[in-house]
Every structure is written in structure tokens, then in C-alpha cells.
PDB file of C-alpha atoms in Angstrom:
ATOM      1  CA  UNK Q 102      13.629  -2.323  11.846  1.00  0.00           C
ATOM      2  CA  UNK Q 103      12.627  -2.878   8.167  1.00  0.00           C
ATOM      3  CA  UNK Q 104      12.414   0.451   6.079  1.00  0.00           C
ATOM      4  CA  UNK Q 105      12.398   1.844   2.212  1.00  0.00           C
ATOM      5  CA  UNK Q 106      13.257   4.496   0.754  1.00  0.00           C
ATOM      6  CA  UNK Q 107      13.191   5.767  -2.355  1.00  0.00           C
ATOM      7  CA  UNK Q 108      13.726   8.825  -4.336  1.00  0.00           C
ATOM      8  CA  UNK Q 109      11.649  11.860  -3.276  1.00  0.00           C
ATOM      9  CA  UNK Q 110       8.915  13.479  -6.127  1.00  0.00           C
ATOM     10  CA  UNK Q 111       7.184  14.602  -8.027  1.00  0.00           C
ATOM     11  CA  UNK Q 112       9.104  13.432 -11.356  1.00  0.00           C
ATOM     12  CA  UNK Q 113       8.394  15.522 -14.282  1.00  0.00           C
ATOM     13  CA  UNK Q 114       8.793  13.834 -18.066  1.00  0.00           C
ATOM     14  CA  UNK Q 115       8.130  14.476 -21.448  1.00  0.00           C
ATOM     15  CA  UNK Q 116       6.522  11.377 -23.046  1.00  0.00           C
ATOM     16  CA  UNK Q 117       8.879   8.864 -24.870  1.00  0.00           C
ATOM     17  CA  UNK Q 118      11.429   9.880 -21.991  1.00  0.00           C
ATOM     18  CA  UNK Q 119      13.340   6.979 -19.489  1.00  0.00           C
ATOM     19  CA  UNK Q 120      12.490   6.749 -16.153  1.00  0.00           C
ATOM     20  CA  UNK Q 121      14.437   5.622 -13.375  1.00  0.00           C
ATOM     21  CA  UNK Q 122      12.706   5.972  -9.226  1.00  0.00           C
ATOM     22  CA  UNK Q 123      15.209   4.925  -6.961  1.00  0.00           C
ATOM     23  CA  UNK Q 124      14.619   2.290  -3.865  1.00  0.00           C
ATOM     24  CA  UNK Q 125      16.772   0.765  -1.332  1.00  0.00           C
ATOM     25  CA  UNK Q 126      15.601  -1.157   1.635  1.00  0.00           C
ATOM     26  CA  UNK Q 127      17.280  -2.023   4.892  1.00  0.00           C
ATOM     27  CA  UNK Q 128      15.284  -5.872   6.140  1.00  0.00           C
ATOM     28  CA  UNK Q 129      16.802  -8.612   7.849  1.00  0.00           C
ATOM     29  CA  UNK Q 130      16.406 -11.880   6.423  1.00  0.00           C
ATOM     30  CA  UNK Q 131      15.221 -12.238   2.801  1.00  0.00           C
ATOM     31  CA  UNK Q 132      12.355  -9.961   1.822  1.00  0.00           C
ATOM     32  CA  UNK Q 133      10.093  -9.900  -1.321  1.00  0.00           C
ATOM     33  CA  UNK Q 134      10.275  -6.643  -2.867  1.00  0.00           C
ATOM     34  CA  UNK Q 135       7.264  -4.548  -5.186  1.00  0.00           C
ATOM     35  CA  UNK Q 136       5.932  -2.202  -6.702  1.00  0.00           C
ATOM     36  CA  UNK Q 137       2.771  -0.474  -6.454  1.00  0.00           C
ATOM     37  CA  UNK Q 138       1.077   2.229  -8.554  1.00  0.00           C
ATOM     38  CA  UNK Q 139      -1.775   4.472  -7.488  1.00  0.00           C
ATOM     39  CA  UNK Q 140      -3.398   5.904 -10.271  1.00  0.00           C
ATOM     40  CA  UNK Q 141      -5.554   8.888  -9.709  1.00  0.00           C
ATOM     41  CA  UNK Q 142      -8.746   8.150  -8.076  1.00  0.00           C
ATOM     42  CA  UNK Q 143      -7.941   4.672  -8.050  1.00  0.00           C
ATOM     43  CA  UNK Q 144      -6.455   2.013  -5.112  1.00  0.00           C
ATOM     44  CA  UNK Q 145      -3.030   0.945  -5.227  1.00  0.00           C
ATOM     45  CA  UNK Q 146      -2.560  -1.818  -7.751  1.00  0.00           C
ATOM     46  CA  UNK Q 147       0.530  -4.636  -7.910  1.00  0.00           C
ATOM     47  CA  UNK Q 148       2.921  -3.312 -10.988  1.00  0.00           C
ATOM     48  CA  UNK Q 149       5.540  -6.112 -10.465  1.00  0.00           C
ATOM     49  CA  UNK Q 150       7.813  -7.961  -7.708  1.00  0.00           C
ATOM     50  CA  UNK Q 151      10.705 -10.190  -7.339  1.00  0.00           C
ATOM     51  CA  UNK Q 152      11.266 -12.376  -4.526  1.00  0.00           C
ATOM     52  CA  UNK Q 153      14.606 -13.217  -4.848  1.00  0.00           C
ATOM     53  CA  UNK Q 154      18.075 -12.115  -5.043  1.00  0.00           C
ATOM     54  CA  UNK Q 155      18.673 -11.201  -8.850  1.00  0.00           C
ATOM     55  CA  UNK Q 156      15.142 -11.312 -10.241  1.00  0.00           C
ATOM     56  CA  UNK Q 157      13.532  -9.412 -12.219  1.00  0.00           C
ATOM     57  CA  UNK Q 158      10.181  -8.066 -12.368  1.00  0.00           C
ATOM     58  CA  UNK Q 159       8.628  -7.097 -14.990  1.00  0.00           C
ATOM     59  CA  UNK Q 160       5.009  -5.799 -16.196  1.00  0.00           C
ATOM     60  CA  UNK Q 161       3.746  -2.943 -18.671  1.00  0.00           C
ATOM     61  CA  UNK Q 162       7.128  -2.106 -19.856  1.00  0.00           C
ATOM     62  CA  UNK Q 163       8.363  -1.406 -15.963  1.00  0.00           C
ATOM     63  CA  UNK Q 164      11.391  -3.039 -15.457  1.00  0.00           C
ATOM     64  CA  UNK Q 165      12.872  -3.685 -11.664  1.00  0.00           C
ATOM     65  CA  UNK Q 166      15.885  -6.244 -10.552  1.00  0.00           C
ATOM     66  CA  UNK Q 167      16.460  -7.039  -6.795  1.00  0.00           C
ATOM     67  CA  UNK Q 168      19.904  -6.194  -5.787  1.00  0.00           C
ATOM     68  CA  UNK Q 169      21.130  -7.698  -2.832  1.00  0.00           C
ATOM     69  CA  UNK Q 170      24.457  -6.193  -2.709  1.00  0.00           C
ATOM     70  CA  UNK Q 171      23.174  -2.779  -3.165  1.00  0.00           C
ATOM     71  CA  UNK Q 172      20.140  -3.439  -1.198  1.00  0.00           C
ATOM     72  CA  UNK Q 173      18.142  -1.709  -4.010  1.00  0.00           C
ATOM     73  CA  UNK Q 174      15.026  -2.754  -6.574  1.00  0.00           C
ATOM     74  CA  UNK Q 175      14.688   0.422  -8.864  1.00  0.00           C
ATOM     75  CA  UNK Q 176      12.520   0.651 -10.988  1.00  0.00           C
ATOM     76  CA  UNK Q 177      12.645   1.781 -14.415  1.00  0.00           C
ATOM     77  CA  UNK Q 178      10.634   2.423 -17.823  1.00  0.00           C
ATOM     78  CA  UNK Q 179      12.069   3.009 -21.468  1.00  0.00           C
ATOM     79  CA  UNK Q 180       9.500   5.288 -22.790  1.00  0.00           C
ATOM     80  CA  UNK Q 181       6.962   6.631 -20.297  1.00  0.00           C
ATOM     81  CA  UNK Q 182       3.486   7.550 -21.993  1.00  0.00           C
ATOM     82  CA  UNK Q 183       1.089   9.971 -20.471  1.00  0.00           C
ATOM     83  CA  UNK Q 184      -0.913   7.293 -19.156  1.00  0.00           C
ATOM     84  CA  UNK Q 185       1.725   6.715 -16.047  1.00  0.00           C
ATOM     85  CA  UNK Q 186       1.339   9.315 -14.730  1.00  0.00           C
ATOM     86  CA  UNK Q 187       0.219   8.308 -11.036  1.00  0.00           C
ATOM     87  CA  UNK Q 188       2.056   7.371  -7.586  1.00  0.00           C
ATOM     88  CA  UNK Q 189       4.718   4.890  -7.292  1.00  0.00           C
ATOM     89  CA  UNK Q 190       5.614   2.805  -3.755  1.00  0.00           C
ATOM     90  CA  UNK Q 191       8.582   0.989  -3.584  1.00  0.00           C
ATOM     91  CA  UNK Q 192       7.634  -1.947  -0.688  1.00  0.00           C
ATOM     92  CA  UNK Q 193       9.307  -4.843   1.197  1.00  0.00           C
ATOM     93  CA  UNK Q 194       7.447  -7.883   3.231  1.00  0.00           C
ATOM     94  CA  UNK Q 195       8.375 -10.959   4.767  1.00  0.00           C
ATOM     95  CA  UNK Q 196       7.843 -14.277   2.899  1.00  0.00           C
ATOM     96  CA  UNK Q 197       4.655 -14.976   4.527  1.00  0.00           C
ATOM     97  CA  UNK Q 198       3.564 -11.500   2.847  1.00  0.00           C
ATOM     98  CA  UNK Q 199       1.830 -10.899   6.340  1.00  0.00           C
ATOM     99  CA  UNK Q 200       3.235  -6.761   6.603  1.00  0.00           C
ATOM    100  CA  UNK Q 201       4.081  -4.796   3.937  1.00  0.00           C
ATOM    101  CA  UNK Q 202       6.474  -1.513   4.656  1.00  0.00           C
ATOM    102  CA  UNK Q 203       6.111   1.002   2.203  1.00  0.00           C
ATOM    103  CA  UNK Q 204       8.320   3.452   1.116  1.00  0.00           C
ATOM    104  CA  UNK Q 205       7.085   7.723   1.220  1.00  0.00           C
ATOM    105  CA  UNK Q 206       6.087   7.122  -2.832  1.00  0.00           C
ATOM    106  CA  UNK Q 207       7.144   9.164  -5.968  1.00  0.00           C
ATOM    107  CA  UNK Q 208       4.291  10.852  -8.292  1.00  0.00           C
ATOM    108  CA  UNK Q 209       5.565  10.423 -11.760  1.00  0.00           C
ATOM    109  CA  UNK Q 210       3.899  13.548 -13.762  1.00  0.00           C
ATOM    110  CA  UNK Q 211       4.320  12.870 -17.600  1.00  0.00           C
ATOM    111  CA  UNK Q 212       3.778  15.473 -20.231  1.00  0.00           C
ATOM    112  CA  UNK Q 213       2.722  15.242 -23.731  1.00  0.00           C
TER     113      UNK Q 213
ATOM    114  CA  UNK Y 287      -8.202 -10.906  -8.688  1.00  0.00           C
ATOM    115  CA  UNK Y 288      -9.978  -9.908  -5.634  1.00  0.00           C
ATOM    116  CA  UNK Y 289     -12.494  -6.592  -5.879  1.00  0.00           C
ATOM    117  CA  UNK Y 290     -12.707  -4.531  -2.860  1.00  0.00           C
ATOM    118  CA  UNK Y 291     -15.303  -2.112  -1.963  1.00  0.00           C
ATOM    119  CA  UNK Y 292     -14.569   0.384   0.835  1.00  0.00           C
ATOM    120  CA  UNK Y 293     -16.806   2.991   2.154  1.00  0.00           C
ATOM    121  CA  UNK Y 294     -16.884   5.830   2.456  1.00  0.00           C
ATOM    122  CA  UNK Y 295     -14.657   6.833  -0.135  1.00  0.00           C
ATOM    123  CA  UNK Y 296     -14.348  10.420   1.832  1.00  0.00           C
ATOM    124  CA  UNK Y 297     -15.574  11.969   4.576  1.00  0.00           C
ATOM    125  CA  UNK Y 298     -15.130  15.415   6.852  1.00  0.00           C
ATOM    126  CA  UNK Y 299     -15.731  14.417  10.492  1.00  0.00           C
ATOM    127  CA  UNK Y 300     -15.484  16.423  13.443  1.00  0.00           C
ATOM    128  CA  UNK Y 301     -12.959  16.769  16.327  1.00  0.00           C
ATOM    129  CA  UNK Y 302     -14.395  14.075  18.707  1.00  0.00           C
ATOM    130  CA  UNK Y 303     -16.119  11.878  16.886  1.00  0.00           C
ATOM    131  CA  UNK Y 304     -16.017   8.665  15.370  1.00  0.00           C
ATOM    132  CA  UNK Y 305     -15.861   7.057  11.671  1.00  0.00           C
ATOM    133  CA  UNK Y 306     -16.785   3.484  10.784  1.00  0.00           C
ATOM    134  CA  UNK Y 307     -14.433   2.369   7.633  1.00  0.00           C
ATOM    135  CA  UNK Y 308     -16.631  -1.038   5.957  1.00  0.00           C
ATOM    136  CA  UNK Y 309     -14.339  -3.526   3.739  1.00  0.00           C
ATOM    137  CA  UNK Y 310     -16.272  -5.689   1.555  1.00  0.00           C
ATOM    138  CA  UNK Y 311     -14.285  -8.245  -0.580  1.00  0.00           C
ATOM    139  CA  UNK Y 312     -16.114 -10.133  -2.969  1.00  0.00           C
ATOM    140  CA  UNK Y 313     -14.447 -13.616  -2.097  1.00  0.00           C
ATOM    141  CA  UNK Y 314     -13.061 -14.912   0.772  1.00  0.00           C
ATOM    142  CA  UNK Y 315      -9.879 -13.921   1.621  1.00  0.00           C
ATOM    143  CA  UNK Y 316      -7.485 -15.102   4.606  1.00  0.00           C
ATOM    144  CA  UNK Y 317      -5.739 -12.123   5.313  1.00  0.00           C
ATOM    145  CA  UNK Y 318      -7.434  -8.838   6.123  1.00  0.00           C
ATOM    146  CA  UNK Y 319      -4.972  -5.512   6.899  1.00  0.00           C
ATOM    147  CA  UNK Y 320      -5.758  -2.095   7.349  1.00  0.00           C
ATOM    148  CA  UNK Y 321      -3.148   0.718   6.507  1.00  0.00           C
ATOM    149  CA  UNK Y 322      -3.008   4.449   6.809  1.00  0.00           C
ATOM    150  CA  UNK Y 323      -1.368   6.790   4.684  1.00  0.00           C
ATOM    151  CA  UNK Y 324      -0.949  10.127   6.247  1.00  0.00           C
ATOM    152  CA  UNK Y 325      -0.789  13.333   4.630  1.00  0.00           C
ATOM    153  CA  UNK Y 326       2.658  13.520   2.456  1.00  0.00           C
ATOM    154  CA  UNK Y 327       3.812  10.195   4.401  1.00  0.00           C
ATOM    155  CA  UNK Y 328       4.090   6.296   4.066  1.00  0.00           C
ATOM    156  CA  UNK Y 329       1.730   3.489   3.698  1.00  0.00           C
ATOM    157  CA  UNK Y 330       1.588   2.402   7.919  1.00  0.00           C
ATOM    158  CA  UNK Y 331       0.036  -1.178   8.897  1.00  0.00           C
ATOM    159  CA  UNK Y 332      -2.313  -0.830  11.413  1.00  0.00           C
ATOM    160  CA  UNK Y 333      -3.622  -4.287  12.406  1.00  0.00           C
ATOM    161  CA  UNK Y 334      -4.322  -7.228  10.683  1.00  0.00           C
ATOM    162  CA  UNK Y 335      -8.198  -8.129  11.211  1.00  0.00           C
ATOM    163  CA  UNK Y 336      -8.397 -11.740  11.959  1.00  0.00           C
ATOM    164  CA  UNK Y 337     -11.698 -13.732  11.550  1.00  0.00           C
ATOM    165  CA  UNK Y 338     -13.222 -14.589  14.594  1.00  0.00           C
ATOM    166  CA  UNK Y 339     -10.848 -12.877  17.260  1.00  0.00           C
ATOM    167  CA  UNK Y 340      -9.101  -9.740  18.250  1.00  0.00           C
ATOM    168  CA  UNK Y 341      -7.262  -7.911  15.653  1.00  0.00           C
ATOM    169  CA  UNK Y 342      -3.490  -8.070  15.678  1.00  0.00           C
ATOM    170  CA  UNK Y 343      -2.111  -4.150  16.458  1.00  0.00           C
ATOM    171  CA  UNK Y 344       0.950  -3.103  15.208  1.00  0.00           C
ATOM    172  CA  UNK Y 345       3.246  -0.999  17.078  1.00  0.00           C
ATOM    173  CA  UNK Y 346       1.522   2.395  17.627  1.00  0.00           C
ATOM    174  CA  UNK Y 347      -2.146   1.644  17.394  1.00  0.00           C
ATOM    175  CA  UNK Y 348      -4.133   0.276  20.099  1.00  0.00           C
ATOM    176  CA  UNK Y 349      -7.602  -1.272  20.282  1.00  0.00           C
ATOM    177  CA  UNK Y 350      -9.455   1.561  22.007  1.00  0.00           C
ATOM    178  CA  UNK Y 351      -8.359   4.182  19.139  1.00  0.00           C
ATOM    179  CA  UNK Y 352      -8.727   1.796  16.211  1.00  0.00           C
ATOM    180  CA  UNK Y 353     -11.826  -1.454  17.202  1.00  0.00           C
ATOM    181  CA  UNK Y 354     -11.764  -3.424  13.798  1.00  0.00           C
ATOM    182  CA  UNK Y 355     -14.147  -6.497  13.250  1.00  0.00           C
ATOM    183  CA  UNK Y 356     -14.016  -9.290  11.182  1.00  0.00           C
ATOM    184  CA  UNK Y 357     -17.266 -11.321  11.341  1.00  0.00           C
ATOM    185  CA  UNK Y 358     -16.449 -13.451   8.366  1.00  0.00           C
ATOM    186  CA  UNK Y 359     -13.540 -14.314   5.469  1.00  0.00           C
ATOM    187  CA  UNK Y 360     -15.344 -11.557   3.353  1.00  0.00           C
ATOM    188  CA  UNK Y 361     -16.039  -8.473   5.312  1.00  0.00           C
ATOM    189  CA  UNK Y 362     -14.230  -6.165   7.896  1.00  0.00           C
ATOM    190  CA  UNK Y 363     -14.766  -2.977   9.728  1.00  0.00           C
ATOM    191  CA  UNK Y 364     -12.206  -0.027  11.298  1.00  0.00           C
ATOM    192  CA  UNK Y 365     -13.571   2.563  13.092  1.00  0.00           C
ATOM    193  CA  UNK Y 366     -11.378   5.590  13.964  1.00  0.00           C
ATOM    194  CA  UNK Y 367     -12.393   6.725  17.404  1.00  0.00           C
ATOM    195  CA  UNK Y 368     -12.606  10.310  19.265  1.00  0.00           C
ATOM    196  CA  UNK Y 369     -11.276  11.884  15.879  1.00  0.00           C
ATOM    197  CA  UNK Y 370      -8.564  14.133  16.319  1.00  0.00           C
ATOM    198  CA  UNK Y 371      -7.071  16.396  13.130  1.00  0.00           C
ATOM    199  CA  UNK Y 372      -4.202  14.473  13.597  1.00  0.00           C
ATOM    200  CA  UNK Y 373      -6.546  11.452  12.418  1.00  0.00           C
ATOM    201  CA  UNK Y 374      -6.596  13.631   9.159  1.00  0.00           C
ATOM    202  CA  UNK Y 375      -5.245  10.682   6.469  1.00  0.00           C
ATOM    203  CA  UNK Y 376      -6.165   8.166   4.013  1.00  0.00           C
ATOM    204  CA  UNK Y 377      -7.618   4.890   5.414  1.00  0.00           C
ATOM    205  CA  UNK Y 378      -6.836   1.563   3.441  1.00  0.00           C
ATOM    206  CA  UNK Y 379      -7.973  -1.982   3.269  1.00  0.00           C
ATOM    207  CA  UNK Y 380      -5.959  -4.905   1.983  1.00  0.00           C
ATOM    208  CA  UNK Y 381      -6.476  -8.610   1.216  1.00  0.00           C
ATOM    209  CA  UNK Y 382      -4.146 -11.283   0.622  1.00  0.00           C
ATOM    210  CA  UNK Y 383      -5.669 -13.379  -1.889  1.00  0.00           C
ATOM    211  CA  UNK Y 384      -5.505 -17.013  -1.886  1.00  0.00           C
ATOM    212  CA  UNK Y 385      -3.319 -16.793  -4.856  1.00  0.00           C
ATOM    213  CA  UNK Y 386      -0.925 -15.096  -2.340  1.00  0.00           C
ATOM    214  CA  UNK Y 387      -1.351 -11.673  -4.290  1.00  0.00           C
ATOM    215  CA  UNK Y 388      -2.208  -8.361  -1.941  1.00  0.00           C
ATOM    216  CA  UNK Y 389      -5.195  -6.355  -3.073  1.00  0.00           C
ATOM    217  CA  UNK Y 390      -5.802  -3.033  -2.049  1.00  0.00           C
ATOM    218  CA  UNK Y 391      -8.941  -1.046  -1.623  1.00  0.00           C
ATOM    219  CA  UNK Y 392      -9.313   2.602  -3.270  1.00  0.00           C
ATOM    220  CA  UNK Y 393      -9.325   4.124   0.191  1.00  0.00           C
ATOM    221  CA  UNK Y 394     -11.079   6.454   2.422  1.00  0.00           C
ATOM    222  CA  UNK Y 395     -10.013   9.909   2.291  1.00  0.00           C
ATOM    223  CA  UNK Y 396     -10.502  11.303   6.126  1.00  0.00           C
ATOM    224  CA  UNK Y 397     -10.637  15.204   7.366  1.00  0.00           C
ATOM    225  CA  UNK Y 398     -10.866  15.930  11.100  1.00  0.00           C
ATOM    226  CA  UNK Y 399     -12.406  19.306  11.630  1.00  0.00           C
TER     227      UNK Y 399
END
């Protein structure tokens, strides 16, 4: 079936550093592809998505292109503040957005 | 943007018995899904509540461990029955706006005793 994975936490970064958190996904068909940050005490919130082959998504300086040959969507950040600091997913659904699958997450811990 | 409210945010139950989860959007929504997130693990879909029949189970779940209502495009219920520790997890609602966007509630942080 459908799965993602991506790269296994927590991240530790000094502010102004660049962040990369890896994702690949295994889906038949043609799947939409996100991310999703949880910010402490808070509920997951959309960061950005791409729905087809070679997009880009982009939103608060988090970058992420969907790569069908490589079957990956990483996601990436030139200059992480302190205020990212939170829990990424990495997630795939059908067109009809009816399931999401989620990948295990990455917390992202960034120091002054 | 769709706001969700979900109660309770946490709870400690014990072995045995049951918790009632309440999802309240505040506008109507056509999709309703619950997820669980268990301890150091995935988001896992659980059912989608549909309005005005039987929820749709994914593989895994079953009515009689997870009964989730859905009395109208604004409101839904999932109650976690004869709680085990292995119930231990984070419970979470999700809409699908009409703007085709998914919205996620904060959760409901669950401890089985």
C-alpha cells in the first residue's frame, strides 16, 4: 500500500542554519503531497503542498518540490528561526483528498 | 479557514472504560475523519464520519471499538470503547473544507490506566 517516510528526529539547529527533512513516498497513481507542522500545544496546520509532478510548494520560507523520479518532496528552509521549532509530517493522499497517510514526523529543535 | 474545537483536550481514563471525543467545526464541512497518533508513531485514519449513516472504517478499526456519529455537516463524535493502555495515544479530528483544504483539530491527548 501507500506509505512515507521521512527522515527520523529530533533535528537540532542553531538559528540562521539550512534545513533539509527528508521524504519519499511509495503510492500508486498520482498523489498530492504536504506538509504539516505541529507546533507545540497546537493542531497540525497545512505548511505547503504540490499536487503535481515538478511543483513546488512554497509558504513561510519552506521550500518543497515533488519529485517523481525520486519519489521524494523534501522539504527545506534557508534560515530556520527559533520560532520553527515544532513537528514536521511529510503526507500523501489521493486526489479526492479523502485519506491522508502520514509519515512517523521529524521535531525540528532550533537554538538561539 | 475552518476552526475546530475538540474536547477534551486530555484525559487519564481507566482500563475498561470508555471516552467520548466531541468535534465541533464552526461551518459545515463535507468531510469528517478521525486519526490517531500513537505514542512515537504515525498519523493512522480511523474512519471517515459520514453525515447521516455509518462511518466508513479503515482497515484495523471496527465499529464496536471505535462508534463515531455524525448528526449534522458541523459536529461529530468518537468514542474509544473498553479502554485498554494500548488505547494510550493522541485522538484527532479533521475536516475537509469546502475550499478542498484539510483542517485539523488540536487533539485529545489519551492515558489508559
Amino acid at each position: 500500500g501507500d506509505s512515507v517516510t521521512q527522515m527520523e528526529g529530533p533535528v537540532t539547529l542553531s538559528e540562521e542554519a539550512f534545513l533539509t527533512i527528508n521524504c519519499t513516498y511509495t503510492a500508486t497513481g498520482y498523489p498530492s503531497l504536504f506538509w504539516y507542522v505541529q507546533y507545540p500545544g497546537e493542531g497540525l496546520q497545512l505548511l505547503l503542498k504540490a499536487t503535481k509532478a515538478d511543483d513546488k510548494g512554497s509558504n513561510k520560507g519552506f521550500e518543497a518540490t515533488y519529485r517523481k523520479e525520486t519519489t521524494s518532496f523534501h522539504l527545506e528552509k534557508g534560515s530556520v528561526q527559533v520560532s520553527d521549532s515544532a513537528v514536521y509530517f511529510c503526507a500523501l493522499s489521493d486526489r479526492g483528498y479523502n485519506k491522508l497517510i502520514f509519515g512517523a514526523g521529524t521535531r525540528l529543535a532550533v537554538h538561539p | 479557514s475552518a476552526v475546530i474545537s475538540q474536547k477534551p483536550s486530555r484525559d487519564i481514563c481507566q482500563r475498561g472504560t470508555s471516552l467520548t471525543i466531541q468535534c465541533q467545526v464552526d461551518s459545515q464541512v463535507t468531510m469528517m475523519f478521525w486519526y490517531r497518533q500513537q505514542p512515537g508513531q504515525s498519523l493512522t485514519l480511523i474512519a471517515t464520519a459520514n453525515q447521516g449513516s455509518e462511518a466508513t472504517y479503515e482497515s484495523g478499526f471496527v465499529i464496536d471499538k471505535f462508534p463515531i456519529s455524525r448528526p449534522n455537516l458541523t459536529f461529530s463524535t468518537l468514542t474509544v470503547s473498553n479502554m485498554s493502555p494500548e488505547d494510550s495515544s493522541i485522538y484527532l479530528c479533521s475536516v475537509r473544507h469546502p475550499n478542498e483544504k484539510l483542517f485539523f483539530g488540536s487533539g485529545t491527548q489519551l492515558s489508559v490506566l
